Coordinates of C-alpha atoms in Angstrom, one line a residue:
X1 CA 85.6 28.4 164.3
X2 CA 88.1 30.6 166.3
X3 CA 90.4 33.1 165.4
X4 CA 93.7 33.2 166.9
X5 CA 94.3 35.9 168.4
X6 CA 97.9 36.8 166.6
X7 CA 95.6 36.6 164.0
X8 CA 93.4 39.4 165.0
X9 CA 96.0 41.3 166.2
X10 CA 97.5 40.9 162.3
X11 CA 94.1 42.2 160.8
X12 CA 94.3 45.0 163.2
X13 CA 97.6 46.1 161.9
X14 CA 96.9 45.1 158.7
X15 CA 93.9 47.6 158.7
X16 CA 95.5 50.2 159.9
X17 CA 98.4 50.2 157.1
X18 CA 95.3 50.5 154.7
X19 CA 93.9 53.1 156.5
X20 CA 96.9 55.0 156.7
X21 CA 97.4 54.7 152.9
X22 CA 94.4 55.7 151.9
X23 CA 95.4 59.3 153.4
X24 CA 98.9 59.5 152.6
X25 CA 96.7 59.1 148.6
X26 CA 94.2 61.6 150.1
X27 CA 96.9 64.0 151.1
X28 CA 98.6 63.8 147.3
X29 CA 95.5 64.5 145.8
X30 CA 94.5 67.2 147.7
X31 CA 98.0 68.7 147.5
X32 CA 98.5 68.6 144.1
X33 CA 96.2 71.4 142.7
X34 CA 97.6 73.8 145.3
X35 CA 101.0 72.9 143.9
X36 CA 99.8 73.1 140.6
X37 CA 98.3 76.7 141.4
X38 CA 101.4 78.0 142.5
X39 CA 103.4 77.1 139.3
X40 CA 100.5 78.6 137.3
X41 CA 101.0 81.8 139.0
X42 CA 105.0 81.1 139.2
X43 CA 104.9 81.1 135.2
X44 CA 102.2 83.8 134.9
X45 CA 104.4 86.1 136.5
X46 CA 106.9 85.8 134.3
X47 CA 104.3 86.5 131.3
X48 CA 102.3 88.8 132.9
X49 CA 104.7 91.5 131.4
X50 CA 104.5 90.4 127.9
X51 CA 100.7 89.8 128.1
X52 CA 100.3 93.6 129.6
X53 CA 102.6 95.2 126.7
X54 CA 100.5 93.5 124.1
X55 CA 97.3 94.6 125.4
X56 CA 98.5 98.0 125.9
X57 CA 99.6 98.1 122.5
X58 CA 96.4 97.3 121.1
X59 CA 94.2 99.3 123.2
X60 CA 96.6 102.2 124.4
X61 CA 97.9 103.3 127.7
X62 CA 95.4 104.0 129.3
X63 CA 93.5 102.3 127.0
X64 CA 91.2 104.2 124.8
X65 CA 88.0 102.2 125.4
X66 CA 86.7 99.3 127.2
X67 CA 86.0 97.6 123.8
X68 CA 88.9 96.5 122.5
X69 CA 87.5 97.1 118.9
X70 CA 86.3 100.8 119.6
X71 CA 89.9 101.1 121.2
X72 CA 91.6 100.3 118.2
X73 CA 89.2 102.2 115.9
X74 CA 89.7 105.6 118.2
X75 CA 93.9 105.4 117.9
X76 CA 93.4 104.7 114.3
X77 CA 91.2 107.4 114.0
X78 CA 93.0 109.8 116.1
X79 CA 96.6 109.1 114.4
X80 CA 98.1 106.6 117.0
X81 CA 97.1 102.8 114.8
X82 CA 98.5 100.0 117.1
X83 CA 100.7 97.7 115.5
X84 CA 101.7 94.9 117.8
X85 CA 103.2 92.0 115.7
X86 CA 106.5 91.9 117.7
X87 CA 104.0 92.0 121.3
X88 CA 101.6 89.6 120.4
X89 CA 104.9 86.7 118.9
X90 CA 106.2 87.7 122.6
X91 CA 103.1 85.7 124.0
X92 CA 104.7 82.3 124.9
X93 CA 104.2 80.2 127.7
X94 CA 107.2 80.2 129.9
X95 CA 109.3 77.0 130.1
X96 CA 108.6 74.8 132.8
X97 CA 106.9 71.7 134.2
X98 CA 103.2 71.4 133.8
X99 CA 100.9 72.0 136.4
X100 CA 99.3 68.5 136.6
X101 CA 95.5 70.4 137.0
X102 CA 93.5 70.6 134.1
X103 CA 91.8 72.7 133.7
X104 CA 94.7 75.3 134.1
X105 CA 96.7 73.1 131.3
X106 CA 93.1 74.0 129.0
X107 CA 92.8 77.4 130.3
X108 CA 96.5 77.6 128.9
X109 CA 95.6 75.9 125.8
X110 CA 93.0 78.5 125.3
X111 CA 95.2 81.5 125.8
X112 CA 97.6 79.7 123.0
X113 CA 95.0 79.4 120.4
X114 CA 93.3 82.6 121.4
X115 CA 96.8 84.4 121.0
X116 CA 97.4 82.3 117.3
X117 CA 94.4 83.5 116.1
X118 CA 95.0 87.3 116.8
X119 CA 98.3 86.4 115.3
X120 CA 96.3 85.0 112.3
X121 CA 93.5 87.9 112.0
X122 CA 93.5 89.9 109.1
X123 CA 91.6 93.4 109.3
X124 CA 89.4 94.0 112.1
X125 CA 91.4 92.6 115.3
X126 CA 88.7 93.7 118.2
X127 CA 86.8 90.2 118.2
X128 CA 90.4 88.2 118.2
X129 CA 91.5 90.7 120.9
X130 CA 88.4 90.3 123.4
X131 CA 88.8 86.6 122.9
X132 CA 92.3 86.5 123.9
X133 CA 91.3 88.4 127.3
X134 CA 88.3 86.6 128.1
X135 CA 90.7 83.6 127.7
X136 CA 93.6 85.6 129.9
X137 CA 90.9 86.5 132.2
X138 CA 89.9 82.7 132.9
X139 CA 93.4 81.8 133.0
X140 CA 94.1 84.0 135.7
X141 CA 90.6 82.6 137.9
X142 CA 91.2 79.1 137.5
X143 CA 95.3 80.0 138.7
X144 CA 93.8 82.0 141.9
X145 CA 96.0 84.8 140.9
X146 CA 94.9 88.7 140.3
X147 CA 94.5 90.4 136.9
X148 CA 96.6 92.9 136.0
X149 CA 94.2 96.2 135.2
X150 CA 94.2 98.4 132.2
X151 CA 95.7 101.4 132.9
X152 CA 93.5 104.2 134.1
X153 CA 92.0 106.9 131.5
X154 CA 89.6 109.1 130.6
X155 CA 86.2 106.8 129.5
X156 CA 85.7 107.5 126.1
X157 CA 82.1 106.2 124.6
X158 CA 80.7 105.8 121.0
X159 CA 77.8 106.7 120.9
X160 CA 75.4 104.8 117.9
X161 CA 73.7 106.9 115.4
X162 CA 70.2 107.4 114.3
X163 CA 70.3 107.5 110.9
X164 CA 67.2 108.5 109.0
X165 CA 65.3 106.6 105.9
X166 CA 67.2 106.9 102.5
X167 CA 66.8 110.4 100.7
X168 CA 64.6 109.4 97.2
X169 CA 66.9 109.1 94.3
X170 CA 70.5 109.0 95.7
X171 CA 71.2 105.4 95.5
X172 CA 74.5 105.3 94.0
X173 CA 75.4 108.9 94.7
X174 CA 78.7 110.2 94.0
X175 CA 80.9 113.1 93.9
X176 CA 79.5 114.3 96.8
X177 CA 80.5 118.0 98.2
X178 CA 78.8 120.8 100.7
X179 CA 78.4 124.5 99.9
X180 CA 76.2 126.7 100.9
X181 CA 74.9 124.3 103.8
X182 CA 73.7 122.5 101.0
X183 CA 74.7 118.2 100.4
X184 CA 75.2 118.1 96.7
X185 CA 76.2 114.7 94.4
X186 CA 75.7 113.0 91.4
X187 CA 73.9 109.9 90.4
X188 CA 73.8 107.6 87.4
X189 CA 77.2 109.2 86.8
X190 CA 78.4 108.6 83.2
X191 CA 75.1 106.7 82.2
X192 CA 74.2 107.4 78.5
X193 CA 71.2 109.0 79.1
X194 CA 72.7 111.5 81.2
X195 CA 73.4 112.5 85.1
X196 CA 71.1 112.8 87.7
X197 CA 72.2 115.8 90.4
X198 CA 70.5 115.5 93.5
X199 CA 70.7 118.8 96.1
X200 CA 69.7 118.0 99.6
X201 CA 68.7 121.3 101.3
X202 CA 67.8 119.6 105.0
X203 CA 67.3 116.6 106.3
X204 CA 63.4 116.8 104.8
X205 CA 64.1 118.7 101.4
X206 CA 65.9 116.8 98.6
X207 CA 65.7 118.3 94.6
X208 CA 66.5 115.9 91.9
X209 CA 67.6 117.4 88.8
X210 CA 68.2 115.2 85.9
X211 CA 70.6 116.7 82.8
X212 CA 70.9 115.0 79.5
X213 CA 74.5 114.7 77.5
X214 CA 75.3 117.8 76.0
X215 CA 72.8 120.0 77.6
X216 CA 72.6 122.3 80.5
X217 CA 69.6 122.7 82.6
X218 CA 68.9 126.1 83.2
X219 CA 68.8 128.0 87.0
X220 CA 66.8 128.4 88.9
X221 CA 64.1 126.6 88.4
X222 CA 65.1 123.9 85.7
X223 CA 62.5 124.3 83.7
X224 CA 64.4 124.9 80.5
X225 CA 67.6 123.7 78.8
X226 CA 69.8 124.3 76.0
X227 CA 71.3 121.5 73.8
X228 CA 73.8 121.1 71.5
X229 CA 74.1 118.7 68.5
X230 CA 75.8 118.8 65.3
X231 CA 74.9 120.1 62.4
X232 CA 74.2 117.4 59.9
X233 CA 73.9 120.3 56.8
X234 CA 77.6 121.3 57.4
X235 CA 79.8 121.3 54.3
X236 CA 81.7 117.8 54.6
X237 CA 84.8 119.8 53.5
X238 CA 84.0 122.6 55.9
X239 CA 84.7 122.6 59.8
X240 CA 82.5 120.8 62.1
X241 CA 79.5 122.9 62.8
X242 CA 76.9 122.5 66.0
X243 CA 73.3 124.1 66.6
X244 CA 72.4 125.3 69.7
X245 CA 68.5 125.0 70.7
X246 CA 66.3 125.7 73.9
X247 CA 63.6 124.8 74.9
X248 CA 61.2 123.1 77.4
X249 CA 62.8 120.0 79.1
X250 CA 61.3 116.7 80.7
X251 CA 62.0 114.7 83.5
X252 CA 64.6 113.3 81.3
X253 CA 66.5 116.5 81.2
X254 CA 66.2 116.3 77.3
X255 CA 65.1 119.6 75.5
X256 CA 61.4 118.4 74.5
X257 CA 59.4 119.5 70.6
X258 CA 59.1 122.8 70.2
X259 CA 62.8 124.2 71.1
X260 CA 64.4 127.5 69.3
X261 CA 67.8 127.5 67.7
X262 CA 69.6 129.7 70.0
X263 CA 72.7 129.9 67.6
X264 CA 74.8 127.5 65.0
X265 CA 77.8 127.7 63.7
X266 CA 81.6 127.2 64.9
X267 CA 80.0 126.0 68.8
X268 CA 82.2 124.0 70.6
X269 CA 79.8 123.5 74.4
X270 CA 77.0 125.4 76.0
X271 CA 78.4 126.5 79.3
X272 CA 75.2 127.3 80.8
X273 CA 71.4 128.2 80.7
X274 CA 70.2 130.9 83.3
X275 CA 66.8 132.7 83.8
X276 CA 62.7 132.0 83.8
X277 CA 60.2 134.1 82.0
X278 CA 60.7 136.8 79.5
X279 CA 64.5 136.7 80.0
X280 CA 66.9 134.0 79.8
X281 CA 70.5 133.5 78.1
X282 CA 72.9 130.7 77.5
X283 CA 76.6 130.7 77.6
X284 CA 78.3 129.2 74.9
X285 CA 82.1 128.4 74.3
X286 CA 82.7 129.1 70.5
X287 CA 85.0 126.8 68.7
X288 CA 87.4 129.8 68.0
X289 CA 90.9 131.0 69.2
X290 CA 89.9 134.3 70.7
X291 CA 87.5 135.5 72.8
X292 CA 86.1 132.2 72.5
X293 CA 83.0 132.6 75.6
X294 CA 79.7 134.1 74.2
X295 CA 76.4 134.8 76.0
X296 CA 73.5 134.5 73.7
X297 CA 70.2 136.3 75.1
X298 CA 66.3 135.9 74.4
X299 CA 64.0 139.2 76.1
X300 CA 60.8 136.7 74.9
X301 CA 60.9 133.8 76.8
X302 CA 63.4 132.3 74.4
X303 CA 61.0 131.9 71.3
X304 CA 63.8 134.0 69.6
X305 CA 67.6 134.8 70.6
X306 CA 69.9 137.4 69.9
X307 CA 73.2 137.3 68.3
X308 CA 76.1 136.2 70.3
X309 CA 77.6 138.7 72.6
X310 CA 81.3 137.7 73.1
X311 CA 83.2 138.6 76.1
X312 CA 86.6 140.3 75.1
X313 CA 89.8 138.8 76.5
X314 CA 88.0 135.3 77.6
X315 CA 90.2 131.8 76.8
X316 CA 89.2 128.2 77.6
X317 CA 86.1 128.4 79.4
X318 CA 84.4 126.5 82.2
X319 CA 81.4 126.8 83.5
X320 CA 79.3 125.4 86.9
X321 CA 75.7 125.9 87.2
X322 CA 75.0 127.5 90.8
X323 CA 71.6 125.9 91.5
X324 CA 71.4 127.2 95.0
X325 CA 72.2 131.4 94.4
X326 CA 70.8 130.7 91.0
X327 CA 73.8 132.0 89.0
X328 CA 76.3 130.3 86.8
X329 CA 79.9 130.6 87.3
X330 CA 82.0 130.6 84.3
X331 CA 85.9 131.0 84.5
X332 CA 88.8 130.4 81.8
X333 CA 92.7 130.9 81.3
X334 CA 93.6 133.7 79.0
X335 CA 94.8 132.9 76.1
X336 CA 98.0 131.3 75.8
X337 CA 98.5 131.8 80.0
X338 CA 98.5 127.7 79.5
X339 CA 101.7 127.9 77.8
X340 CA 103.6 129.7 80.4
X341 CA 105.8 126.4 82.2
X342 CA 106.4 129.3 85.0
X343 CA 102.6 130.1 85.8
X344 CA 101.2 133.2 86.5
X345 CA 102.6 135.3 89.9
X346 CA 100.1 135.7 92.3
X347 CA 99.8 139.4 91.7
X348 CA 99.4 139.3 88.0
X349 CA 95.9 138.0 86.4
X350 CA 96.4 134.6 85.6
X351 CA 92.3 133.7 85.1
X352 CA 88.8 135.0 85.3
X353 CA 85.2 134.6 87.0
X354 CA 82.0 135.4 85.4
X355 CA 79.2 135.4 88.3
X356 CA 76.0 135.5 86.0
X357 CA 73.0 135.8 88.0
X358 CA 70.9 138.2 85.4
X359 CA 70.3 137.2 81.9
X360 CA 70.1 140.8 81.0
X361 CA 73.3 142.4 82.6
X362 CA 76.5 142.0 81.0
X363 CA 78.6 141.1 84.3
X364 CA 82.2 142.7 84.4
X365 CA 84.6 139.4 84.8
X366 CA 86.7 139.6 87.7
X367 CA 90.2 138.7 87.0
X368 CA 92.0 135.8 89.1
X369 CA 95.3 135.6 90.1
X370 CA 95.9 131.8 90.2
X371 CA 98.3 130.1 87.5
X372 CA 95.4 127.4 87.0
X373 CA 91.5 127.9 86.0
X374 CA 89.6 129.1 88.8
X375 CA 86.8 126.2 88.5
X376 CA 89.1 124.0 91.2
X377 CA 87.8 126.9 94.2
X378 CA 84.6 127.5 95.9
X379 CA 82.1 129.6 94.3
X380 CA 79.2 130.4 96.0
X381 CA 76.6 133.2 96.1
X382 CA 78.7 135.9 94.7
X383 CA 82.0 134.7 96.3
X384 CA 84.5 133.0 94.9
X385 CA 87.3 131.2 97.4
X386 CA 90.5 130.0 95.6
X387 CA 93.7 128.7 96.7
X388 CA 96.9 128.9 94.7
X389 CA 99.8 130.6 96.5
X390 CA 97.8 131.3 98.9
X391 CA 94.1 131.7 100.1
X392 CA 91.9 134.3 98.5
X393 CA 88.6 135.6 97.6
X394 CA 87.5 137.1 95.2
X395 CA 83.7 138.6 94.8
X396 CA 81.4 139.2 91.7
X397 CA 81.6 143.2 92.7
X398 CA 84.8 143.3 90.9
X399 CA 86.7 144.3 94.4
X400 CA 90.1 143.7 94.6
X401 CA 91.1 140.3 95.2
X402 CA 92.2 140.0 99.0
X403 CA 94.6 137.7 99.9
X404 CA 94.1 135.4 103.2
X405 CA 96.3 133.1 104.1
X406 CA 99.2 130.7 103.1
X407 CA 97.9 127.9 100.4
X408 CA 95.4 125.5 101.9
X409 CA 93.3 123.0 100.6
X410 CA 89.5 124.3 100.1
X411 CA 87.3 121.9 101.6
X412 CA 83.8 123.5 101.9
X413 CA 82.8 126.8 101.5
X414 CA 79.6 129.6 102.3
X415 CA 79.4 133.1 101.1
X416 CA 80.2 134.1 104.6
X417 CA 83.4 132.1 105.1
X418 CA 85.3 129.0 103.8
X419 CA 86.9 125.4 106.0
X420 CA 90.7 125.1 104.8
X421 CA 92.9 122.4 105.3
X422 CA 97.0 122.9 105.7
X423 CA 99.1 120.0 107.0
X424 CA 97.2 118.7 109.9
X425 CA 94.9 121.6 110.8
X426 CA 91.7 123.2 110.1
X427 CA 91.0 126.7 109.5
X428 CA 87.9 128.7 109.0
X429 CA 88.4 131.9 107.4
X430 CA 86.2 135.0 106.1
X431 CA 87.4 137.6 103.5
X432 CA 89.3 139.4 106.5
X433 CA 91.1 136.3 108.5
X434 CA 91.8 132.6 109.3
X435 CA 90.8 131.4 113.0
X436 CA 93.8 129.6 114.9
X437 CA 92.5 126.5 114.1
X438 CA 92.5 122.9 115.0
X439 CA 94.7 120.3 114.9
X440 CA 93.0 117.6 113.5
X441 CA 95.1 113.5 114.4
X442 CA 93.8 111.2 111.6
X443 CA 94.2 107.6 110.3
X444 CA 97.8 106.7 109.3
X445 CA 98.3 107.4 105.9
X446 CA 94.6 108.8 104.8
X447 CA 95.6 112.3 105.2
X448 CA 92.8 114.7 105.7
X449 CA 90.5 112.7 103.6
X450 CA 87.8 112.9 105.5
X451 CA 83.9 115.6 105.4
X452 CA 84.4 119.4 106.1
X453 CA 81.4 121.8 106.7
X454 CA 82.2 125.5 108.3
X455 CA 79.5 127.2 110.7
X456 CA 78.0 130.7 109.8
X457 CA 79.0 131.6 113.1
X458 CA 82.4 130.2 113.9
X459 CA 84.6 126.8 113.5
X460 CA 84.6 124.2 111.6
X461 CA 83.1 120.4 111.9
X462 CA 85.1 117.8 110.3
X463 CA 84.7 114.0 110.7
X464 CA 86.4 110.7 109.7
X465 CA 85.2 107.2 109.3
X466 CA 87.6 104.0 110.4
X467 CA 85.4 100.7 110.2
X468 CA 82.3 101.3 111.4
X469 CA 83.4 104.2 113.9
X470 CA 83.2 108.4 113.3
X471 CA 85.3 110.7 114.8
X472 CA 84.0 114.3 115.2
X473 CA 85.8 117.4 115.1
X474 CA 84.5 120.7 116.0
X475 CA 86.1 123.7 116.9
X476 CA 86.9 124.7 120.6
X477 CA 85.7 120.6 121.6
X478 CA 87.5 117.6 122.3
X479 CA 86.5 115.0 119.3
X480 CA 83.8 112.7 120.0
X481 CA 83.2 109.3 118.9
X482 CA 79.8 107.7 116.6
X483 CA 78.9 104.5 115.1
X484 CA 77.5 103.9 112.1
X485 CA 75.4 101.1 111.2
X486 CA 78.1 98.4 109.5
X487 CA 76.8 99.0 106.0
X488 CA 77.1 102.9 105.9
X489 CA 79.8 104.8 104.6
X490 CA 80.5 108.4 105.4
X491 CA 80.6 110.6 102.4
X492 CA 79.2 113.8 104.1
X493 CA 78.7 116.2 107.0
X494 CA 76.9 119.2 106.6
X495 CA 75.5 122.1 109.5
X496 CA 71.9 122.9 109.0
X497 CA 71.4 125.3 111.8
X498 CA 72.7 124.6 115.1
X499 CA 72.3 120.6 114.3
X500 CA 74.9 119.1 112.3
X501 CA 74.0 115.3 110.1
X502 CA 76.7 112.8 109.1
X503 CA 75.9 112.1 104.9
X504 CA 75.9 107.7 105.3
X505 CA 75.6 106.3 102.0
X506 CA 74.3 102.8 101.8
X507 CA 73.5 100.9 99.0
X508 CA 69.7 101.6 99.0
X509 CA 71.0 105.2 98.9
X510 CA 71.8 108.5 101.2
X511 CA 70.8 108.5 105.0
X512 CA 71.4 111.5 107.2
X513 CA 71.8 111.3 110.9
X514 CA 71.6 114.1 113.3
X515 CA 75.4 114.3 115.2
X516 CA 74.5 114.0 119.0

């Protein structure tokens, strides 16, 4: 059969329209996800300025580091917390039509959610944040369109920290402190069979010293204590009566068979116990309203004692046992100084330190000038740093107390020279002067609460924990930046030579880790 030929010439036509369809559809398609770029980057530049002030809020101008969490956790710890609620609510889309590609709708989407859940996030906001820019960051690649950069800045880096294995014994340490150079806390704290003290000397040296209620272990070498208990042959009509004994002690801490009544009577606390060999003594507080702190002495290796010895003028007495000088310290209010609403002036004695570091000697107490008992300063080796009106020191030579500095807040002390605290700064002082010191930016509303040590030589190292991030102070440096392993909490720092460790406590107990 043949075809017409109108009728070919109507296919020809015919074919052509279709043809010519086909890329007017071509043309559409191919079209449309360059228009729809250009609206993406139409309506990102109209939220480009909101998305830079909420990452710049977050991790600072120039931003503090390229992890958004260690960027956070170094403004918090340097006094400068971000808080970005009214950025971050600023995040919207702009109005206007959508795009019509996509996966620039999803990469929106993303950005949305990713920018709820920071909105959401309670506590650590570094994992929200880097999700919010890798979805910003995608955003901007799938629109073809630049990302704004961070603001340029100094590189700061964490650097992690080696701590090593768990010091024997300290699990559950507390009350931790540093004199001397020397890490010292308590464990079992306020268990009924007593207190464990744990002294940490170096990183390799630890001394556990365990003390039973009531008793006093004595120094140096522990391997005594005195005990008291009442008397159960007191007159029930009479005043309560104690007995004082001494003797051997065990692991335990408890005075073992075999211990020498020391003294009995009106005894109201043994103080202390100092002294190995032939002589030893214990401090007693008597239970009476004068000259109420007694020394009781024994020249044969405490089978027998002497008679109390009291010490004229002493009040309510207090006592620390000085395990690393070997000494007790003893201190007290005179009597009645408690009932004076106006305190003591500074240049008047309003207390008194006994340094006891001979069994034998009768030590001279040097009188205080602080309105409160001297037992809230520093005593160490001889020296006794205390702050009331202002800084002081006094030493166990009886020398005249020498005033320092303005009042500051003692936070670690050596023999040589002590670490203060007033407002924001840092001071290390000897008997003679305070250093300029160093300003010191911490977390909002913590307040110097973080470790002190002071150097033989000169400064101070202070550091402060904010999640699992340290910042380091030391005098004359800029701070530096560690991490801790997420279940260690800082409780310490402490200079052992010319290498300082960071005290981590964790709960299988006390790690050290040298500061790099």
């Amino acid at each position: 059969m043949r075809m017409a030929k109108g009728s070919k010439v109507g296919l020809v036509i015919g074919a052509g329209l279709a043809a010519g369809a086909l890329g007017i559809v071509a043309m559409v398609k191919l079209g449309a996800p360059a228009q729809g770029r250009d609206e993406a980057r139409a309506q990102l530049e109209q939220w480009q300025p909101a998305w830079i002030a909420a990452r710049d809020c977050y991790v600072g101008k120039p931003r503090a580091a390229a992890d958004p969490g260690d960027a956070i956790a170094i403004r918090t710890l340097t006094g400068d917390p971000p808080h970005c609620a009214a950025e971050v609510a600023g995040l919207s889309r702009p109005a206007g039509v959508s795009t019509g590609v996509d996966e620039i709708e999803q990469a929106w989407a993303d950005v949305e959610e990713a920018t709820r859940a920071l909105g959401r996030t309670e506590g650590k906001k570094g994992p929200a944040i880097s999700k919010l820019e890798a979805a910003v960051a995608a955003l901007y690649a799938v629109a073809g369109a630049d990302l704004p950069p961070a603001a340029a800045g100094k590189a700061v880096t964490i650097t992690p920290l080696a701590p090593g294995p768990a010091v024997p014994g300290s699990v559950g340490m507390v009350n931790v402190a540093v004199r001397d150079h020397m890490l010292i806390g308590q464990v079992d704290a306020g268990a009924p069979s007593g207190e464990t003290q744990l002294i940490v000397r170096s990183p390799t040296e630890a001394r556990v010293i365990r003390e039973a209620p009531a008793s006093a272990r004595a120094v140096p070498d522990g391997s005594w204590a005195a005990a008291i208990e009442s008397d159960d042959k007191a007159p029930a009509d009479g005043p309560p009566l104690a007995i004082v004994t001494a003797g051997p002690v065990g692991d335990n801490g408890e005075v073992g068979e075999g211990a020498a009544t020391v003294v009995k009577g009106k005894v109201a606390a043994v103080l202390g116990a100092i002294g190995a060999g032939a002589n030893r003594a214990v401090i007693v507080r008597l239970d009476e309203p004068t000259d109420p702190v007694a020394i009781v002495r024994s020249t044969d290796g405490g089978a027998t004692w002497q008679k109390p010895v009291r010490v004229p003028g002493s009040g309510f007495g207090l006592a620390q046992a000085d395990r690393i000088s070997g000494a007790v310290d003893v201190s007290w209010e005179p009597p009645g100084s408690e009932d004076d609403p106006d305190g003591v002036p500074l240049d008047a004695p309003g207390g008194f330190w006994w340094h006891v570091t001979d069994p034998q000697a009768a030590p001279k107490p040097v009188a205080v000038p602080t309105s409160d008992a001297v037992s809230h300063g520093c005593a160490t080796g001889g020296a006794l740093w205390f702050a009331d009106d202002r800084l002081a020191l006094a030493t166990a030579d009886g020398a005249p107390v020498r005033p320092i500095e303005a009042a500051a807040d003692i936070r670690a002390c050596t023999k040589a020279a002590v670490a203060t605290v007033a407002g924001t700064r840092i001071f290390r002082c000897t008997g003679e002067r305070c250093d300029d010191g160093m300003e010191v930016q911490t977390p909002e509303g913590a307040g110097m609460s973080g470790v002190t040590d002071v150097f033989d030589a000169a400064g101070v190292i202070y550091a402060q924990q904010s999640g699992d991030t340290i910042a380091v102070w030391r005098t004359g440096v800029e701070p530096e930046f560690v991490r801790a392993p997420a279940d260690m909490k800082l409780v310490a720092v402490v200079s052992w030579g010319k290498q300082q460790h960071l005290g981590l406590l964790a709960p299988d107990g006390l790690h050290l880790a040298p500061v790099p």
